[in-house]
PDB file of C-alpha atoms and ligand atoms in Angstrom:
ATOM      1  CA  UNK A   1     -42.571 137.550 119.355  1.00 80.00           C
ATOM      2  CA  UNK A   2     -40.253 136.716 116.447  1.00 89.00           C
ATOM      3  CA  UNK A   3     -38.622 133.301 116.639  1.00 96.00           C
ATOM      4  CA  UNK A   4     -34.789 133.247 117.097  1.00 98.00           C
ATOM      5  CA  UNK A   5     -32.362 131.216 115.141  1.00 98.00           C
ATOM      6  CA  UNK A   6     -29.548 129.370 116.937  1.00 99.00           C
ATOM      7  CA  UNK A   7     -26.199 129.339 115.246  1.00 99.00           C
ATOM      8  CA  UNK A   8     -24.344 126.502 117.001  1.00 98.00           C
ATOM      9  CA  UNK A   9     -20.789 125.363 116.074  1.00 98.00           C
ATOM     10  CA  UNK A  10     -18.736 122.410 117.199  1.00 98.00           C
ATOM     11  CA  UNK A  11     -15.599 124.627 117.830  1.00 98.00           C
ATOM     12  CA  UNK A  12     -14.594 128.198 117.793  1.00 98.00           C
ATOM     13  CA  UNK A  13     -12.306 127.096 114.841  1.00 98.00           C
ATOM     14  CA  UNK A  14     -15.684 126.939 112.734  1.00 98.00           C
ATOM     15  CA  UNK A  15     -16.420 130.656 113.348  1.00 98.00           C
ATOM     16  CA  UNK A  16     -14.823 132.155 110.274  1.00 98.00           C
ATOM     17  CA  UNK A  17     -17.212 129.937 108.257  1.00 98.00           C
ATOM     18  CA  UNK A  18     -20.254 130.368 110.385  1.00 99.00           C
ATOM     19  CA  UNK A  19     -19.785 134.164 110.395  1.00 98.00           C
ATOM     20  CA  UNK A  20     -21.424 133.885 106.943  1.00 98.00           C
ATOM     21  CA  UNK A  21     -24.728 132.804 108.695  1.00 99.00           C
ATOM     22  CA  UNK A  22     -24.453 135.466 111.296  1.00 98.00           C
ATOM     23  CA  UNK A  23     -24.019 138.185 108.676  1.00 98.00           C
ATOM     24  CA  UNK A  24     -27.070 136.993 106.699  1.00 98.00           C
ATOM     25  CA  UNK A  25     -29.244 136.720 109.748  1.00 98.00           C
ATOM     26  CA  UNK A  26     -28.219 140.291 110.619  1.00 98.00           C
ATOM     27  CA  UNK A  27     -29.050 141.382 107.080  1.00 98.00           C
ATOM     28  CA  UNK A  28     -32.664 140.006 107.435  1.00 98.00           C
ATOM     29  CA  UNK A  29     -33.089 141.380 110.974  1.00 98.00           C
ATOM     30  CA  UNK A  30     -33.508 137.999 112.408  1.00 98.00           C
ATOM     31  CA  UNK A  31     -32.697 137.598 116.162  1.00 98.00           C
ATOM     32  CA  UNK A  32     -30.089 134.990 116.859  1.00 98.00           C
ATOM     33  CA  UNK A  33     -27.702 133.627 119.457  1.00 98.00           C
ATOM     34  CA  UNK A  34     -24.261 132.016 118.752  1.00 98.00           C
ATOM     35  CA  UNK A  35     -22.949 129.104 120.760  1.00 98.00           C
ATOM     36  CA  UNK A  36     -20.052 126.649 120.787  1.00 99.00           C
ATOM     37  CA  UNK A  37     -21.465 123.273 121.621  1.00 98.00           C
ATOM     38  CA  UNK A  38     -19.812 119.958 120.691  1.00 98.00           C
ATOM     39  CA  UNK A  39     -21.644 116.634 120.028  1.00 98.00           C
ATOM     40  CA  UNK A  40     -18.641 114.815 121.361  1.00 98.00           C
ATOM     41  CA  UNK A  41     -16.881 117.131 123.772  1.00 98.00           C
ATOM     42  CA  UNK A  42     -20.021 118.556 125.457  1.00 98.00           C
ATOM     43  CA  UNK A  43     -22.750 116.072 124.636  1.00 98.00           C
ATOM     44  CA  UNK A  44     -24.773 117.039 127.708  1.00 98.00           C
ATOM     45  CA  UNK A  45     -24.823 120.634 126.705  1.00 98.00           C
ATOM     46  CA  UNK A  46     -25.957 119.610 123.227  1.00 98.00           C
ATOM     47  CA  UNK A  47     -28.844 117.595 124.759  1.00 98.00           C
ATOM     48  CA  UNK A  48     -29.753 120.419 127.134  1.00 98.00           C
ATOM     49  CA  UNK A  49     -29.746 123.131 124.411  1.00 99.00           C
ATOM     50  CA  UNK A  50     -31.745 121.176 121.896  1.00 99.00           C
ATOM     51  CA  UNK A  51     -34.208 119.903 124.465  1.00 98.00           C
ATOM     52  CA  UNK A  52     -35.149 123.424 125.613  1.00 98.00           C
ATOM     53  CA  UNK A  53     -34.851 125.214 122.316  1.00 98.00           C
ATOM     54  CA  UNK A  54     -38.578 125.351 121.599  1.00 98.00           C
ATOM     55  CA  UNK A  55     -39.424 126.742 124.946  1.00 98.00           C
ATOM     56  CA  UNK A  56     -36.553 129.192 124.650  1.00 98.00           C
ATOM     57  CA  UNK A  57     -38.175 130.691 121.560  1.00 98.00           C
ATOM     58  CA  UNK A  58     -36.140 129.354 118.882  1.00 98.00           C
ATOM     59  CA  UNK A  59     -37.583 128.549 115.397  1.00 98.00           C
ATOM     60  CA  UNK A  60     -34.625 126.991 113.594  1.00 98.00           C
ATOM     61  CA  UNK A  61     -31.253 125.649 114.549  1.00 99.00           C
ATOM     62  CA  UNK A  62     -28.204 125.975 112.309  1.00 99.00           C
ATOM     63  CA  UNK A  63     -25.465 123.572 113.314  1.00 99.00           C
ATOM     64  CA  UNK A  64     -21.956 123.956 111.812  1.00 98.00           C
ATOM     65  CA  UNK A  65     -19.406 121.127 112.388  1.00 98.00           C
ATOM     66  CA  UNK A  66     -16.370 119.508 110.785  1.00 98.00           C
ATOM     67  CA  UNK A  67     -14.780 116.088 110.464  1.00 98.00           C
ATOM     68  CA  UNK A  68     -17.101 113.427 112.300  1.00 98.00           C
ATOM     69  CA  UNK A  69     -19.766 116.166 112.118  1.00 98.00           C
ATOM     70  CA  UNK A  70     -22.513 114.798 114.251  1.00 98.00           C
ATOM     71  CA  UNK A  71     -23.626 118.010 115.896  1.00 98.00           C
ATOM     72  CA  UNK A  72     -26.679 118.591 113.656  1.00 98.00           C
ATOM     73  CA  UNK A  73     -27.802 115.078 114.042  1.00 98.00           C
ATOM     74  CA  UNK A  74     -27.558 115.055 117.852  1.00 98.00           C
ATOM     75  CA  UNK A  75     -29.337 118.346 118.199  1.00 98.00           C
ATOM     76  CA  UNK A  76     -32.040 117.081 115.796  1.00 98.00           C
ATOM     77  CA  UNK A  77     -32.469 113.993 117.974  1.00 98.00           C
ATOM     78  CA  UNK A  78     -33.566 116.147 120.915  1.00 98.00           C
ATOM     79  CA  UNK A  79     -35.875 118.686 119.249  1.00 98.00           C
ATOM     80  CA  UNK A  80     -38.804 119.029 116.892  1.00 98.00           C
ATOM     81  CA  UNK A  81     -37.366 122.214 115.376  1.00 98.00           C
ATOM     82  CA  UNK A  82     -35.807 122.080 111.873  1.00 98.00           C
ATOM     83  CA  UNK A  83     -32.052 121.710 111.980  1.00 99.00           C
ATOM     84  CA  UNK A  84     -29.811 122.992 109.185  1.00 99.00           C
ATOM     85  CA  UNK A  85     -26.380 121.463 108.956  1.00 98.00           C
ATOM     86  CA  UNK A  86     -23.333 123.278 107.642  1.00 99.00           C
ATOM     87  CA  UNK A  87     -20.499 120.964 106.870  1.00 98.00           C
ATOM     88  CA  UNK A  88     -17.114 122.644 107.520  1.00 98.00           C
ATOM     89  CA  UNK A  89     -14.340 122.187 105.190  1.00 98.00           C
ATOM     90  CA  UNK A  90     -11.450 120.224 106.610  1.00 98.00           C
ATOM     91  CA  UNK A  91      -7.721 120.111 105.833  1.00 97.00           C
ATOM     92  CA  UNK A  92      -7.499 116.256 105.522  1.00 95.00           C
ATOM     93  CA  UNK A  93     -10.621 115.509 103.370  1.00 97.00           C
ATOM     94  CA  UNK A  94     -11.739 118.935 102.105  1.00 98.00           C
ATOM     95  CA  UNK A  95     -15.099 118.694 103.938  1.00 98.00           C
ATOM     96  CA  UNK A  96     -16.415 115.565 102.262  1.00 98.00           C
ATOM     97  CA  UNK A  97     -15.969 113.919 105.634  1.00 98.00           C
ATOM     98  CA  UNK A  98     -18.104 116.579 107.361  1.00 98.00           C
ATOM     99  CA  UNK A  99     -20.661 116.492 104.489  1.00 98.00           C
ATOM    100  CA  UNK A 100     -21.254 112.756 104.674  1.00 98.00           C
ATOM    101  CA  UNK A 101     -21.262 112.716 108.459  1.00 98.00           C
ATOM    102  CA  UNK A 102     -24.023 115.257 108.486  1.00 98.00           C
ATOM    103  CA  UNK A 103     -26.130 114.426 105.462  1.00 98.00           C
ATOM    104  CA  UNK A 104     -26.349 110.643 105.876  1.00 98.00           C
ATOM    105  CA  UNK A 105     -28.805 110.674 108.735  1.00 98.00           C
ATOM    106  CA  UNK A 106     -30.947 107.630 109.438  1.00 98.00           C
ATOM    107  CA  UNK A 107     -34.574 107.725 108.435  1.00 98.00           C
ATOM    108  CA  UNK A 108     -36.692 109.696 110.947  1.00 98.00           C
ATOM    109  CA  UNK A 109     -34.015 112.291 112.031  1.00 98.00           C
ATOM    110  CA  UNK A 110     -33.501 114.715 109.105  1.00 98.00           C
ATOM    111  CA  UNK A 111     -30.763 117.337 109.005  1.00 98.00           C
ATOM    112  CA  UNK A 112     -31.231 119.755 106.126  1.00 98.00           C
ATOM    113  CA  UNK A 113     -27.620 119.909 105.087  1.00 98.00           C
ATOM    114  CA  UNK A 114     -26.263 122.700 102.811  1.00 98.00           C
ATOM    115  CA  UNK A 115     -23.035 122.822 100.790  1.00 98.00           C
ATOM    116  CA  UNK A 116     -19.614 122.490 102.420  1.00 98.00           C
ATOM    117  CA  UNK A 117     -19.050 125.907 104.157  1.00 98.00           C
ATOM    118  CA  UNK A 118     -22.508 127.004 102.902  1.00 98.00           C
ATOM    119  CA  UNK A 119     -23.323 128.951 106.002  1.00 99.00           C
ATOM    120  CA  UNK A 120     -25.013 131.915 104.149  1.00 98.00           C
ATOM    121  CA  UNK A 121     -27.383 129.459 102.495  1.00 98.00           C
ATOM    122  CA  UNK A 122     -28.203 127.935 105.942  1.00 99.00           C
ATOM    123  CA  UNK A 123     -29.225 131.440 107.140  1.00 99.00           C
ATOM    124  CA  UNK A 124     -31.360 132.129 104.032  1.00 98.00           C
ATOM    125  CA  UNK A 125     -32.959 128.702 104.444  1.00 98.00           C
ATOM    126  CA  UNK A 126     -33.643 129.463 108.075  1.00 98.00           C
ATOM    127  CA  UNK A 127     -35.209 132.852 107.083  1.00 98.00           C
ATOM    128  CA  UNK A 128     -37.403 130.992 104.482  1.00 98.00           C
ATOM    129  CA  UNK A 129     -38.555 128.620 107.086  1.00 98.00           C
ATOM    130  CA  UNK A 130     -39.492 131.370 109.519  1.00 98.00           C
ATOM    131  CA  UNK A 131     -41.009 133.412 106.828  1.00 98.00           C
ATOM    132  CA  UNK A 132     -43.849 130.847 106.392  1.00 98.00           C
ATOM    133  CA  UNK A 133     -45.406 132.548 109.366  1.00 96.00           C
ATOM    134  CA  UNK A 134     -43.916 136.068 109.040  1.00 97.00           C
ATOM    135  CA  UNK A 135     -45.068 138.161 106.129  1.00 97.00           C
ATOM    136  CA  UNK A 136     -42.629 140.871 106.831  1.00 97.00           C
ATOM    137  CA  UNK A 137     -39.763 138.561 106.624  1.00 98.00           C
ATOM    138  CA  UNK A 138     -41.242 137.012 103.463  1.00 98.00           C
ATOM    139  CA  UNK A 139     -41.198 140.542 101.925  1.00 98.00           C
ATOM    140  CA  UNK A 140     -37.493 140.937 102.792  1.00 98.00           C
ATOM    141  CA  UNK A 141     -36.672 137.632 101.117  1.00 98.00           C
ATOM    142  CA  UNK A 142     -38.674 138.669  98.021  1.00 98.00           C
ATOM    143  CA  UNK A 143     -36.606 141.899  97.777  1.00 98.00           C
ATOM    144  CA  UNK A 144     -33.323 139.888  98.436  1.00 98.00           C
ATOM    145  CA  UNK A 145     -34.249 137.617  95.468  1.00 98.00           C
ATOM    146  CA  UNK A 146     -35.292 140.558  93.178  1.00 98.00           C
ATOM    147  CA  UNK A 147     -31.940 142.337  93.965  1.00 98.00           C
ATOM    148  CA  UNK A 148     -30.012 139.202  93.288  1.00 98.00           C
ATOM    149  CA  UNK A 149     -31.691 138.821  89.905  1.00 98.00           C
ATOM    150  CA  UNK A 150     -30.978 142.478  89.022  1.00 98.00           C
ATOM    151  CA  UNK A 151     -27.319 141.868  89.890  1.00 98.00           C
ATOM    152  CA  UNK A 152     -27.224 138.978  87.410  1.00 98.00           C
ATOM    153  CA  UNK A 153     -29.010 140.939  84.718  1.00 98.00           C
ATOM    154  CA  UNK A 154     -26.389 143.815  85.089  1.00 98.00           C
ATOM    155  CA  UNK A 155     -23.490 141.179  84.749  1.00 98.00           C
ATOM    156  CA  UNK A 156     -25.352 139.753  81.744  1.00 98.00           C
ATOM    157  CA  UNK A 157     -25.610 143.116  80.084  1.00 98.00           C
ATOM    158  CA  UNK A 158     -21.947 143.923  80.855  1.00 98.00           C
ATOM    159  CA  UNK A 159     -20.746 140.622  79.322  1.00 98.00           C
ATOM    160  CA  UNK A 160     -22.787 141.029  76.273  1.00 98.00           C
ATOM    161  CA  UNK A 161     -21.502 144.458  75.717  1.00 98.00           C
ATOM    162  CA  UNK A 162     -17.940 143.114  76.208  1.00 98.00           C
ATOM    163  CA  UNK A 163     -18.345 140.349  73.589  1.00 97.00           C
ATOM    164  CA  UNK A 164     -20.569 141.936  70.962  1.00 92.00           C
TER     165      UNK A 164
HETATM  166  C1  LIG B 201     -15.399 119.562 114.963  1.00 84.77           C
HETATM  167  O1  LIG B 201     -14.079 119.304 114.896  1.00 84.77           O
HETATM  168  C2  LIG B 201     -15.561 121.039 114.957  1.00 84.77           C
HETATM  169  O2  LIG B 201     -16.787 121.421 114.457  1.00 84.77           O
HETATM  170  C3  LIG B 201     -14.424 121.439 114.096  1.00 84.77           C
HETATM  171  O3  LIG B 201     -14.877 121.714 112.827  1.00 84.77           O
HETATM  172  C4  LIG B 201     -13.424 120.323 114.134  1.00 84.77           C
HETATM  173  C5  LIG B 201     -12.120 120.671 114.727  1.00 84.77           C
HETATM  174  O4  LIG B 201     -12.401 121.205 115.975  1.00 84.77           O
HETATM  175  P1  LIG B 201     -11.106 121.907 116.803  1.00 84.77           P
HETATM  176  O5  LIG B 201     -10.119 120.805 117.102  1.00 84.77           O
HETATM  177  O6  LIG B 201     -10.568 122.964 115.917  1.00 84.77           O
HETATM  178  O7  LIG B 201     -11.730 122.424 118.080  1.00 84.77           O
HETATM  179  O8  LIG B 201     -15.953 118.959 116.172  1.00 84.77           O
END
């Protein structure tokens, strides 16, 4: 059975950003669940979710959090699954706080951190991880990249025409 992706966020206030991951997972036809679990407000739930994620059929965990953004690291501490962190932009420090909290993991517990608010890229990376053992998904990713390249070529042609 196809592995699922977990889209976990520290608060429902992260949803507008994390929707970008949900949309991309839908585009690739990847099964997913969406949860609010906080490293600080519900640490027992974070432990429970991550500890059972392999047996629950997940292949990758995406963790979005802002400010003191320890969610990805805490989940990664309790699972052997790859964890992709999405630092959420904050009003006070623009998301640099979230980024550094997430990316500066101690040796041994990696969190593959994408750009601030980079939820779509987190989903694409999750798809690429799952595609290692899923040739149909790998083909969807190949088409996705080819269409992206065609889009850039169209823009290039348009700009060249505009400035000739
Ligand atoms: C983090 O604190 C969440 O991931 C969110 O980005 C931030 C603020 O949470 P709320 O106070 O809006 O619930 O844990």
